[in-house]
Coordinates of C-alpha atoms in Angstrom, one line a residue:
M665 CA -27.7 -30.3 20.4
S666 CA -29.2 -32.0 17.4
S667 CA -30.1 -28.5 16.2
D668 CA -26.5 -27.4 16.3
N669 CA -25.4 -30.5 14.5
G670 CA -27.9 -30.0 11.8
T671 CA -26.7 -26.4 11.5
Q672 CA -23.1 -27.4 11.2
G673 CA -24.0 -30.1 8.7
Q674 CA -25.9 -27.5 6.6
D675 CA -22.8 -25.2 6.8
K676 CA -20.5 -28.0 5.7
A677 CA -22.8 -28.8 2.8
N678 CA -22.9 -25.0 1.8
F679 CA -19.0 -24.8 2.0
T680 CA -18.5 -27.9 -0.1
A681 CA -21.0 -26.7 -2.7
R682 CA -19.4 -23.2 -2.9
K683 CA -16.0 -24.6 -3.4
N684 CA -17.1 -27.0 -6.0
R685 CA -18.8 -24.2 -7.9
L686 CA -15.6 -22.1 -7.7
N687 CA -13.5 -24.9 -9.1
N688 CA -15.9 -25.6 -11.9
S689 CA -16.1 -22.0 -12.9
M690 CA -12.3 -21.6 -13.0
T691 CA -12.0 -24.8 -15.1
A692 CA -14.6 -23.7 -17.5
M693 CA -12.5 -20.6 -18.3
G694 CA -9.7 -22.7 -19.7
K695 CA -6.9 -20.7 -17.9
I696 CA -7.0 -20.3 -14.1
P697 CA -5.9 -16.9 -12.7
P698 CA -2.8 -17.1 -10.6
Q699 CA -4.1 -17.9 -7.1
A700 CA -3.1 -19.8 -3.9
I701 CA -6.4 -20.6 -2.1
D702 CA -4.9 -23.2 0.1
L703 CA -2.3 -20.6 1.3
E704 CA -5.1 -18.1 1.8
E705 CA -6.8 -20.6 4.1
A706 CA -3.6 -21.3 5.9
V707 CA -3.0 -17.6 6.6
L708 CA -6.4 -16.8 7.8
G709 CA -6.3 -19.9 10.0
A710 CA -2.9 -18.8 11.4
L711 CA -4.3 -15.3 12.1
M712 CA -7.0 -16.8 14.4
L713 CA -4.6 -19.2 16.0
E714 CA -1.8 -16.8 17.2
K715 CA -2.4 -13.3 18.5
D716 CA 0.9 -11.8 17.2
A717 CA 0.5 -13.3 13.6
L718 CA -1.4 -10.3 12.3
S719 CA 1.4 -7.8 13.2
T720 CA 3.8 -10.0 11.0
V721 CA 1.7 -9.6 7.9
I722 CA -0.4 -6.4 8.4
D723 CA 1.9 -4.4 6.0
I724 CA 1.9 -7.2 3.4
L725 CA -1.7 -8.2 3.0
K726 CA -4.8 -6.2 2.1
P727 CA -8.3 -7.5 1.5
E728 CA -8.0 -7.1 -2.3
V729 CA -4.9 -9.5 -2.5
F730 CA -7.2 -12.5 -1.6
Y731 CA -8.5 -14.4 -4.6
H732 CA -11.5 -16.0 -2.8
E733 CA -14.2 -13.5 -2.2
G734 CA -15.1 -15.0 1.1
H735 CA -11.4 -14.7 2.3
K736 CA -11.6 -10.9 1.4
K737 CA -14.6 -10.6 3.8
I738 CA -12.9 -12.6 6.5
F739 CA -9.7 -10.6 6.4
E740 CA -11.7 -7.3 6.5
A741 CA -13.3 -8.6 9.7
I742 CA -9.9 -9.4 11.1
Q743 CA -8.6 -6.0 10.2
G744 CA -11.7 -4.3 11.8
L745 CA -11.1 -6.2 15.0
F746 CA -7.4 -5.2 15.0
Q747 CA -8.2 -1.6 14.5
K748 CA -10.7 -1.7 17.4
S749 CA -8.0 -3.5 19.5
K750 CA -10.1 -6.6 20.0
P751 CA -8.6 -10.1 20.1
V752 CA -8.7 -12.1 16.9
D753 CA -9.8 -15.7 17.2
I754 CA -12.5 -18.1 15.8
L755 CA -15.2 -16.7 18.2
T756 CA -14.5 -13.1 17.6
V757 CA -14.3 -13.3 13.9
T758 CA -17.4 -15.4 13.8
S759 CA -19.2 -12.8 15.9
E760 CA -17.8 -9.9 13.8
M761 CA -18.9 -11.6 10.5
R762 CA -22.3 -12.2 12.0
S763 CA -22.7 -8.5 13.1
L764 CA -21.8 -7.4 9.5
G765 CA -24.4 -9.8 8.1
Q766 CA -21.8 -11.7 6.1
L767 CA -21.5 -15.0 8.0
E768 CA -23.8 -17.0 5.7
M769 CA -22.2 -15.4 2.7
I770 CA -18.9 -16.9 3.4
G771 CA -20.1 -20.4 4.3
G772 CA -21.1 -19.9 8.0
A773 CA -19.4 -20.7 11.2
Y774 CA -18.2 -24.1 10.0
Y775 CA -16.2 -22.5 7.2
I776 CA -14.4 -20.2 9.7
T777 CA -13.8 -23.1 12.1
N778 CA -12.5 -25.3 9.2
L779 CA -9.8 -22.6 8.4
T780 CA -7.9 -23.2 11.6
N781 CA -7.6 -26.9 10.8
R782 CA -5.6 -25.9 7.6
V783 CA -2.5 -25.0 9.7
A784 CA -0.8 -26.0 12.8
S785 CA 1.1 -22.8 13.5
A786 CA 1.9 -19.3 12.3
A787 CA 5.6 -20.1 11.9
N788 CA 5.6 -19.5 8.1
I789 CA 2.8 -17.0 7.8
E790 CA 5.1 -14.3 6.5
F791 CA 6.4 -16.5 3.6
H792 CA 2.8 -17.6 2.8
A793 CA 1.6 -14.0 2.8
R794 CA 4.2 -12.9 0.4
I795 CA 3.2 -15.7 -2.0
I796 CA -0.5 -14.5 -1.8
S797 CA 0.7 -10.9 -2.5
Q798 CA 2.8 -12.2 -5.6
K799 CA -0.2 -14.0 -7.0
Y800 CA -2.3 -10.9 -6.7
I801 CA 0.3 -8.9 -8.6
Q802 CA 0.3 -11.4 -11.3
R803 CA -3.5 -11.1 -11.6
E804 CA -3.2 -7.3 -11.7
L805 CA -0.7 -7.5 -14.5
I806 CA -3.0 -9.8 -16.4
R807 CA -6.0 -7.5 -15.8
I808 CA -4.0 -4.4 -17.0
S809 CA -2.6 -6.3 -20.0
S810 CA -6.1 -7.5 -21.0
E811 CA -7.4 -3.9 -20.7
I812 CA -4.6 -2.6 -22.8
I813 CA -5.2 -5.2 -25.5
Q814 CA -8.9 -4.5 -25.6
N815 CA -8.5 -0.7 -25.8
A816 CA -5.7 -1.0 -28.4
Y817 CA -8.2 -2.7 -30.8
E818 CA -10.6 0.3 -30.4
D819 CA -10.1 2.9 -33.2
T820 CA -11.5 5.7 -30.9
T821 CA -8.8 5.1 -28.4
D822 CA -6.3 8.0 -27.9
I823 CA -2.8 6.4 -28.0
F824 CA -1.3 9.0 -25.6
D825 CA -4.1 8.4 -23.1
L826 CA -3.7 4.7 -23.4
L827 CA 0.1 4.9 -22.8
D828 CA -0.5 7.2 -19.8
H829 CA -3.1 4.8 -18.4
A830 CA -0.8 1.7 -18.9
E831 CA 2.2 3.5 -17.3
K832 CA 0.2 4.7 -14.3
N833 CA -1.5 1.4 -13.6
L834 CA 2.0 -0.5 -13.8
F835 CA 3.6 2.3 -11.6
D836 CA 0.8 2.0 -9.1
I837 CA 1.4 -1.7 -8.7
A838 CA 5.1 -1.2 -8.0
Q839 CA 4.3 1.7 -5.6
N840 CA 1.6 -0.1 -3.6
N841 CA 3.0 -3.6 -3.5
L842 CA 6.8 -3.6 -3.9
R843 CA 7.9 -1.8 -0.7
R844 CA 11.2 -1.9 0.8
D845 CA 11.6 -3.7 4.2
T846 CA 12.8 -1.7 7.2
Q847 CA 16.4 -2.1 8.0
K848 CA 17.9 -2.6 11.4
M849 CA 20.4 -0.1 12.7
D850 CA 23.3 -2.5 12.6
E851 CA 22.8 -3.2 8.8
I852 CA 22.6 0.5 8.0
V853 CA 25.8 1.2 10.1
K854 CA 27.6 -1.6 8.2
Q855 CA 26.7 0.0 4.9
S856 CA 27.7 3.4 6.1
L857 CA 31.1 2.1 7.3
A858 CA 31.7 0.3 4.0
T859 CA 31.1 3.7 2.1
L860 CA 33.5 5.5 4.4
E861 CA 36.1 2.9 4.0
A862 CA 35.7 3.3 0.2
L863 CA 36.1 7.1 0.4
R864 CA 39.1 7.0 2.8
G865 CA 41.6 6.6 0.0
K866 CA 40.1 9.4 -2.0
S867 CA 42.2 12.7 -1.8
D868 CA 39.9 14.8 -4.0
G869 CA 36.9 14.5 -1.6
L870 CA 34.5 13.5 -4.4
T871 CA 31.7 11.3 -3.4
G872 CA 29.5 11.8 -6.4
V873 CA 29.7 12.3 -10.1
P874 CA 32.2 15.3 -10.7
S875 CA 31.1 18.4 -12.3
G876 CA 34.6 19.2 -13.5
F877 CA 34.5 22.6 -11.7
T878 CA 37.1 22.5 -8.9
D879 CA 35.4 25.0 -6.5
L880 CA 31.9 23.6 -7.1
D881 CA 33.0 20.1 -6.4
R882 CA 34.8 21.3 -3.3
I883 CA 31.4 22.3 -1.8
T884 CA 29.1 19.5 -3.2
G885 CA 31.5 16.6 -3.5
G886 CA 30.1 16.1 -6.9
W887 CA 26.5 15.4 -7.9
Q888 CA 25.2 13.0 -5.3
P889 CA 23.4 9.7 -6.0
S890 CA 19.6 10.1 -5.6
D891 CA 19.8 13.9 -5.5
L892 CA 17.5 16.1 -7.5
V893 CA 19.4 19.3 -8.4
I894 CA 17.6 22.2 -9.9
I895 CA 19.6 24.7 -12.0
A896 CA 17.7 27.8 -12.7
A897 CA 18.3 31.1 -14.4
R898 CA 16.7 33.7 -16.6
P899 CA 17.1 33.2 -20.4
A900 CA 20.5 33.8 -22.0
M901 CA 22.4 33.1 -18.7
G902 CA 24.0 30.0 -20.1
K903 CA 21.9 27.2 -18.6
T904 CA 22.4 24.8 -21.4
A905 CA 26.0 25.7 -21.8
F906 CA 26.6 25.0 -18.0
V907 CA 24.9 21.5 -18.0
L908 CA 26.6 20.6 -21.3
T909 CA 29.9 21.4 -19.7
C910 CA 29.1 19.4 -16.7
A911 CA 28.0 16.4 -19.1
R912 CA 31.2 16.8 -21.1
N913 CA 33.4 16.9 -18.0
A914 CA 31.7 13.8 -16.4
S915 CA 31.7 11.7 -19.5
V916 CA 35.0 12.7 -21.2
E917 CA 37.3 13.4 -18.2
F918 CA 35.8 10.8 -15.7
K919 CA 34.1 8.3 -18.1
R920 CA 30.9 8.4 -16.3
P921 CA 27.8 7.5 -18.5
V922 CA 25.5 10.6 -18.9
V923 CA 22.3 11.1 -20.7
V924 CA 20.9 14.6 -21.7
F925 CA 17.2 15.0 -22.4
S926 CA 17.0 18.0 -24.6
L927 CA 13.4 19.2 -25.0
E928 CA 14.4 22.5 -26.5
M929 CA 17.4 21.9 -28.8
S930 CA 18.0 19.1 -31.3
S931 CA 20.7 16.6 -30.7
V932 CA 22.7 18.1 -33.6
Q933 CA 22.6 21.6 -32.2
L934 CA 23.8 20.2 -28.8
V935 CA 26.6 18.3 -30.4
N936 CA 27.7 21.4 -32.3
R937 CA 28.0 23.2 -29.1
L938 CA 30.1 20.4 -27.5
I939 CA 32.3 20.4 -30.6
S940 CA 32.9 24.2 -30.3
G941 CA 33.9 23.8 -26.6
E942 CA 36.1 20.7 -27.3
T943 CA 37.9 22.1 -30.3
E944 CA 37.8 25.8 -29.2
I945 CA 36.5 26.8 -32.6
E946 CA 33.8 29.5 -32.5
Q947 CA 30.3 28.4 -32.3
E948 CA 29.2 30.7 -35.1
K949 CA 31.8 29.2 -37.5
I950 CA 30.6 25.7 -36.7
R951 CA 27.1 26.6 -37.2
K952 CA 27.8 28.1 -40.6
G953 CA 30.5 25.4 -41.6
N954 CA 32.9 28.3 -42.4
L955 CA 36.1 26.7 -41.2
A956 CA 39.7 27.4 -42.5
E957 CA 41.7 24.4 -43.4
W958 CA 43.7 24.5 -40.1
E959 CA 40.4 24.6 -38.2
W960 CA 39.1 21.4 -40.0
Q961 CA 42.4 19.8 -39.0
Q962 CA 42.0 21.0 -35.5
L963 CA 38.4 19.7 -35.4
H964 CA 39.3 16.2 -36.6
S965 CA 42.2 15.9 -34.2
K966 CA 40.2 16.8 -31.1
I967 CA 36.8 15.4 -31.8
G968 CA 37.9 11.8 -31.0
T969 CA 37.5 12.6 -27.3
L970 CA 33.7 13.2 -27.8
T971 CA 33.2 10.2 -30.0
E972 CA 34.6 7.9 -27.4
A973 CA 32.7 9.4 -24.4
P974 CA 29.8 7.6 -22.8
L975 CA 27.4 10.6 -23.4
L976 CA 23.9 9.9 -24.7
I977 CA 21.5 12.6 -26.0
D978 CA 17.7 12.2 -26.3
D979 CA 15.9 15.1 -28.1
T980 CA 12.3 13.7 -27.9
P981 CA 10.0 16.8 -27.9
A982 CA 7.2 17.3 -25.2
L983 CA 8.6 14.4 -23.3
N984 CA 6.2 13.1 -20.7
I985 CA 7.2 11.8 -17.2
F986 CA 6.2 8.2 -17.8
E987 CA 8.1 8.0 -21.0
F988 CA 11.1 9.7 -19.2
R989 CA 10.9 7.2 -16.3
A990 CA 10.8 4.2 -18.7
K991 CA 13.8 5.5 -20.8
C992 CA 16.0 6.1 -17.7
R993 CA 15.3 2.6 -16.3
R994 CA 16.3 1.1 -19.6
L995 CA 19.5 3.3 -19.9
K996 CA 20.4 2.5 -16.3
S997 CA 20.2 -1.3 -17.2
Q998 CA 22.1 -1.0 -20.5
Y999 CA 24.8 1.6 -19.7
D1000 CA 24.9 1.8 -15.8
L1001 CA 23.8 5.4 -16.0
Q1002 CA 25.5 7.8 -13.6
L1003 CA 24.0 11.2 -14.4
I1004 CA 20.7 12.4 -15.9
I1005 CA 20.2 16.0 -17.2
I1006 CA 16.9 17.5 -18.3
D1007 CA 16.8 20.7 -20.4
Y1008 CA 14.3 21.9 -19.2
L1009 CA 11.7 21.1 -16.7
Q1010 CA 8.9 23.5 -17.8
L1011 CA 8.8 21.8 -21.3
M1012 CA 7.9 18.3 -19.7
H1013 CA 4.4 17.0 -19.5
G1014 CA 3.0 15.1 -16.6
K1015 CA 0.8 13.0 -18.9
G1016 CA 0.7 12.2 -22.6
E1017 CA 1.0 14.8 -25.2
G1018 CA -2.0 17.1 -25.2
Q1019 CA -3.3 15.8 -21.9
G1020 CA -3.9 18.6 -19.5
G1021 CA -4.1 16.3 -16.4
G1022 CA -7.2 17.9 -15.1
G1023 CA -5.3 20.4 -12.9
N1024 CA -3.5 23.7 -13.4
R1025 CA 0.1 24.1 -14.7
E1026 CA 1.5 24.7 -11.2
Q1027 CA 0.0 21.4 -10.0
E1028 CA 1.4 19.6 -13.1
I1029 CA 4.9 21.0 -12.5
G1030 CA 4.7 19.9 -8.8
S1031 CA 3.8 16.5 -10.0
I1032 CA 6.7 16.4 -12.4
S1033 CA 9.2 17.6 -9.8
R1034 CA 8.1 14.9 -7.4
A1035 CA 8.4 12.3 -10.2
L1036 CA 11.9 13.5 -10.9
K1037 CA 12.9 13.0 -7.3
S1038 CA 11.3 9.6 -7.3
V1039 CA 13.3 8.5 -10.4
A1040 CA 16.6 9.9 -8.8
K1041 CA 15.9 7.9 -5.7
E1042 CA 14.8 4.7 -7.5
L1043 CA 17.7 4.5 -9.8
N1044 CA 20.2 6.0 -7.2
V1045 CA 21.4 8.6 -9.8
P1046 CA 21.7 12.3 -9.6
V1047 CA 19.2 14.2 -11.8
L1048 CA 20.0 17.7 -12.9
A1049 CA 16.9 19.6 -14.1
L1050 CA 17.1 23.1 -15.7
S1051 CA 14.3 25.5 -14.8
Q1052 CA 13.1 28.9 -15.8
L1053 CA 12.9 31.9 -13.4
S1054 CA 10.2 34.3 -13.2
R1055 CA 10.4 37.9 -14.5
A1056 CA 10.5 39.3 -10.9
V1057 CA 14.4 39.3 -11.3
E1058 CA 14.2 41.9 -14.0
S1059 CA 11.9 44.1 -12.1
R1060 CA 14.1 44.4 -9.0
P1061 CA 16.3 47.5 -8.9
G1062 CA 20.0 47.8 -8.0
V1063 CA 23.1 45.9 -8.8
N1064 CA 22.4 43.0 -6.4
G1065 CA 18.7 43.0 -7.2
K1066 CA 19.4 41.0 -10.3
R1067 CA 20.7 38.1 -8.4
P1068 CA 18.1 35.4 -8.3
M1069 CA 16.6 33.9 -5.1
L1070 CA 14.4 30.9 -4.2
S1071 CA 11.1 32.7 -4.5
D1072 CA 11.9 33.4 -8.2
L1073 CA 11.5 29.8 -9.2
R1074 CA 8.8 29.7 -11.8
E1075 CA 5.4 28.1 -11.6
S1076 CA 5.6 26.0 -8.5
G1077 CA 6.9 26.1 -5.0
S1078 CA 7.1 22.3 -5.2
I1079 CA 10.3 22.6 -7.2
E1080 CA 12.1 24.2 -4.2
Q1081 CA 10.6 21.7 -1.7
D1082 CA 11.5 18.6 -3.8
A1083 CA 15.0 19.6 -4.8
D1084 CA 18.0 18.5 -2.7
M1085 CA 20.0 21.4 -4.2
V1086 CA 19.0 24.6 -6.0
L1087 CA 21.6 26.4 -8.1
F1088 CA 21.2 29.8 -9.8
L1089 CA 23.3 31.0 -12.7
Y1090 CA 24.0 34.8 -12.8
R1091 CA 26.1 36.8 -15.3
P1092 CA 26.5 40.4 -14.3
E1093 CA 27.6 41.7 -17.7
Y1094 CA 24.3 40.6 -19.1
Y1095 CA 22.6 43.4 -17.2
G1096 CA 25.4 45.9 -18.1
I1097 CA 27.3 45.6 -14.8
T1098 CA 31.0 45.9 -16.0
E1099 CA 32.6 46.2 -12.5
D1100 CA 31.8 45.1 -9.0
E1101 CA 32.1 47.3 -5.9
Q1102 CA 35.8 46.7 -5.7
G1103 CA 36.3 47.8 -9.2
R1104 CA 37.1 44.4 -10.7
S1105 CA 36.0 43.6 -14.2
Q1106 CA 32.8 41.5 -14.6
A1107 CA 33.4 40.6 -18.2
G1108 CA 33.0 36.8 -18.8
I1109 CA 32.2 36.1 -15.2
G1110 CA 29.5 33.7 -14.4
E1111 CA 28.4 33.0 -10.9
V1112 CA 26.9 29.7 -9.6
I1113 CA 24.8 30.6 -6.6
I1114 CA 24.1 27.6 -4.3
A1115 CA 21.0 28.8 -2.8
K1116 CA 19.8 25.5 -1.2
H1117 CA 21.9 22.5 -0.3
R1118 CA 20.0 20.0 1.8
N1119 CA 23.1 18.1 2.7
G1120 CA 25.8 20.7 2.9
E1121 CA 26.8 24.3 2.6
T1122 CA 25.5 27.1 0.4
G1123 CA 27.7 29.6 -1.3
I1124 CA 28.8 31.3 -4.5
V1125 CA 31.1 29.7 -7.1
P1126 CA 32.5 32.1 -9.7
L1127 CA 33.3 30.6 -13.2
R1128 CA 34.5 31.9 -16.5
F1129 CA 32.0 32.1 -19.2
I1130 CA 33.4 31.7 -22.6
G1131 CA 30.6 32.8 -24.9
K1132 CA 32.2 32.2 -28.4
Y1133 CA 32.8 28.6 -27.4
V1134 CA 29.5 28.2 -25.4
K1135 CA 30.9 26.8 -22.3
F1136 CA 32.0 27.5 -18.7
A1137 CA 35.5 26.9 -17.1
D1138 CA 37.2 27.3 -13.9
L1139 CA 38.1 30.9 -13.1
E1140 CA 41.9 31.2 -13.4
E1141 CA 42.6 34.4 -11.6
S1142 CA 41.6 35.2 -7.9
F1143 CA 38.0 36.3 -7.7
S1144 CA 35.4 36.6 -4.9
A1145 CA 31.9 37.4 -5.0
P1146 CA 30.6 40.9 -4.0
S1147 CA 30.6 41.2 -0.2
S1148 CA 27.1 42.9 -0.1
F1149 CA 25.3 39.8 -1.3
S1150 CA 23.0 37.8 1.1
M1151 CA 21.2 34.5 0.5
E1152 CA 18.1 35.9 2.3
S1153 CA 17.7 39.1 0.3
P1154 CA 19.6 40.2 -2.8
S1155 CA 19.4 43.8 -1.6
A1156 CA 20.6 43.3 2.0
G1157 CA 24.1 44.1 2.9
M1158 CA 26.5 41.7 4.4
H1159 CA 30.1 41.7 5.1
P1160 CA 32.0 38.4 4.2
S1161 CA 33.5 38.2 7.7
Q1162 CA 30.0 38.1 9.3
D1163 CA 28.6 35.0 7.8
F1164 CA 31.0 33.4 5.2
D1165 CA 34.0 31.3 5.7
R1166 CA 36.7 31.5 2.9
P1167 CA 38.4 28.3 2.0
A1168 CA 41.2 28.0 -0.4
G1169 CA 40.2 29.0 -3.9
N1170 CA 37.8 31.4 -5.4
V1171 CA 34.6 30.2 -3.6
I1172 CA 32.8 31.6 -0.7
I1173 CA 30.8 29.4 1.5
K1174 CA 27.9 29.9 3.9
P1175 CA 27.0 27.2 6.4
S1176 CA 23.9 25.3 5.6
R1177 CA 20.7 26.7 6.9
M1178 CA 18.7 23.4 6.5
D1179 CA 18.8 22.7 10.2
D1180 CA 17.2 25.9 11.0
M1181 CA 14.5 25.7 8.5
H1182 CA 10.7 25.1 9.5
D1183 CA 9.1 21.8 8.9
E1184 CA 7.1 23.0 5.9
D1185 CA 10.5 24.1 4.3
A1186 CA 12.0 20.6 4.7
P1187 CA 9.6 17.9 3.4
F1188 CA 12.3 15.2 3.2

C-alpha cells in the first residue's frame, strides 16, 4: 500500500513539474499560442466518464488539434480503443498507454486519473471540442503566416511557388476542419418546400440564371446554382460567341451579375464583340474603326445597355486555379455574383505559372475540373467552362460523323465525370454541309447538343448563328435536328418517334440517361 502511495506521489510530482515547465516555456516566448488546455483536460476526462461521449466528438477532434503533447497521446490511445471496439475508461486508457510505452511520458496513471476530476459530466463536450478545434485552426493560421513571412524574405523563393503553397495550405485548413454538419430530413424538406413555394408563381419555369435562349432554357430551366457546365466544340464553332451571348443576356436582360474569365482574348476584344452584337454593326467594321456617321450614332445610342450591365471581365493570362478561386470568392462578396464563365479550361493552370504540378497534363486538367466543381458548389453559382475537343471529330466520315460526342472531350475523362452538364456546339456549314436530309438550308444554323444533363433531359437546341455580329440568337423559323442523329453514336440511325419527345418550339428532347448509367459514370 505504501508503495502505491509513493508511486502516486511521484506521479503527482512529475505532473506538477511538467505543467510548470510548460507554463514557463510559454511565458518566455512572450506570446502564448492560442490554446485551451483546461478544455482539453475536461474533454479527455469526459471521454473516460461517459461511454457515448466519443461518438459526439469523433468527427470534430483529431490528435493534432490538442495543444498539450500528452493530450495528443491520450486521445490517440482513446481512438485506438474505439477502433478496436473496446470500452473507454480510466483503467482501459491507462492500460493502453502502458502497452504503448507512453504512460510515464504523459505523467503516469495519476495524470490520467486527475483528468476525470476536471469535469462532472459530458453534457457540454461538443461545445468544448469545437473551441479546441478553433484554437487549433488559429495556431495553424499563425504557423502558415510565419512560414509565408519567412519565405517571403528569401531572395531565392519563387513567388508563384510561394503563392501556390500559401493557397494550398489555407484551402487544406478549410477543407479539413470547416465541415458542414449533417442535416435532418425535416430541415431539408422545409428548405425544399420553401424553394417550391418561391417557384410556384413563376410562369417561365426558370429556376436558375437564364441563358436568354428560349428553347435551351425550356430544357435546363436556366443555368442551375452549383452546377459545372462544360461547353465544348472544335475551333471556329463559336464557343466564345455563345458564352458572350449568354453573359450579355443574363446581365443586360435579367440584371444578373456575371464574370467572364478570358484566358485567350483581351477584355477590349471581348467588349468589341459585345458592342457588335448589341449595336448590330459588323465586327469587322468595329475592329477597324471604319464606321459611317449613322453607324457612330447607332453605336452611341445602343451602347448604354452594356455600360449599365453588371458584367465583369477578367483577362488575366495563364490563370491558376488558386487565383481563380480567390477572385470568385471576392466577387461573390462584392457583387453577389450569379454566373461564372471561363474561356477556356485548357488554358488554366493547376498551380502557379510555370509549375508543372509533378503530374501529366491529363491529371492537371482533372484537378482543375474538380476544383471548378468545388468553386461552383462552395459559392452556389453556376460555372460555365469552355473546352476544346480532340481532332477525332475531323477524322470521322459522313454527315453525322462530324457531330461531337462525349469521348471527344480533350485531355481528360474527368471533365465529363465532374460536369453536371456537357454541351456541344456544332455548325454544319463549317464542314460544307449546306442542306440536311430533308433539304432544309443549314446556312447560319448552330446546334447546341446537350449530351449530358445530370438533373434533366438531353436534346438538341437549334440556334441562329450570326457571324458578322459574332453572336447567337433564337431560331425564328421552324426547324428540327436531323432525325438520324443519336446521342450514343453519331453514325447510328434513329427516327425521332423512337426516342425523342417533341415539345412546342424547335427543340427535340431525349429523356435523361443518368438513371441508367453505371456507377463509374456517375461519381456525384
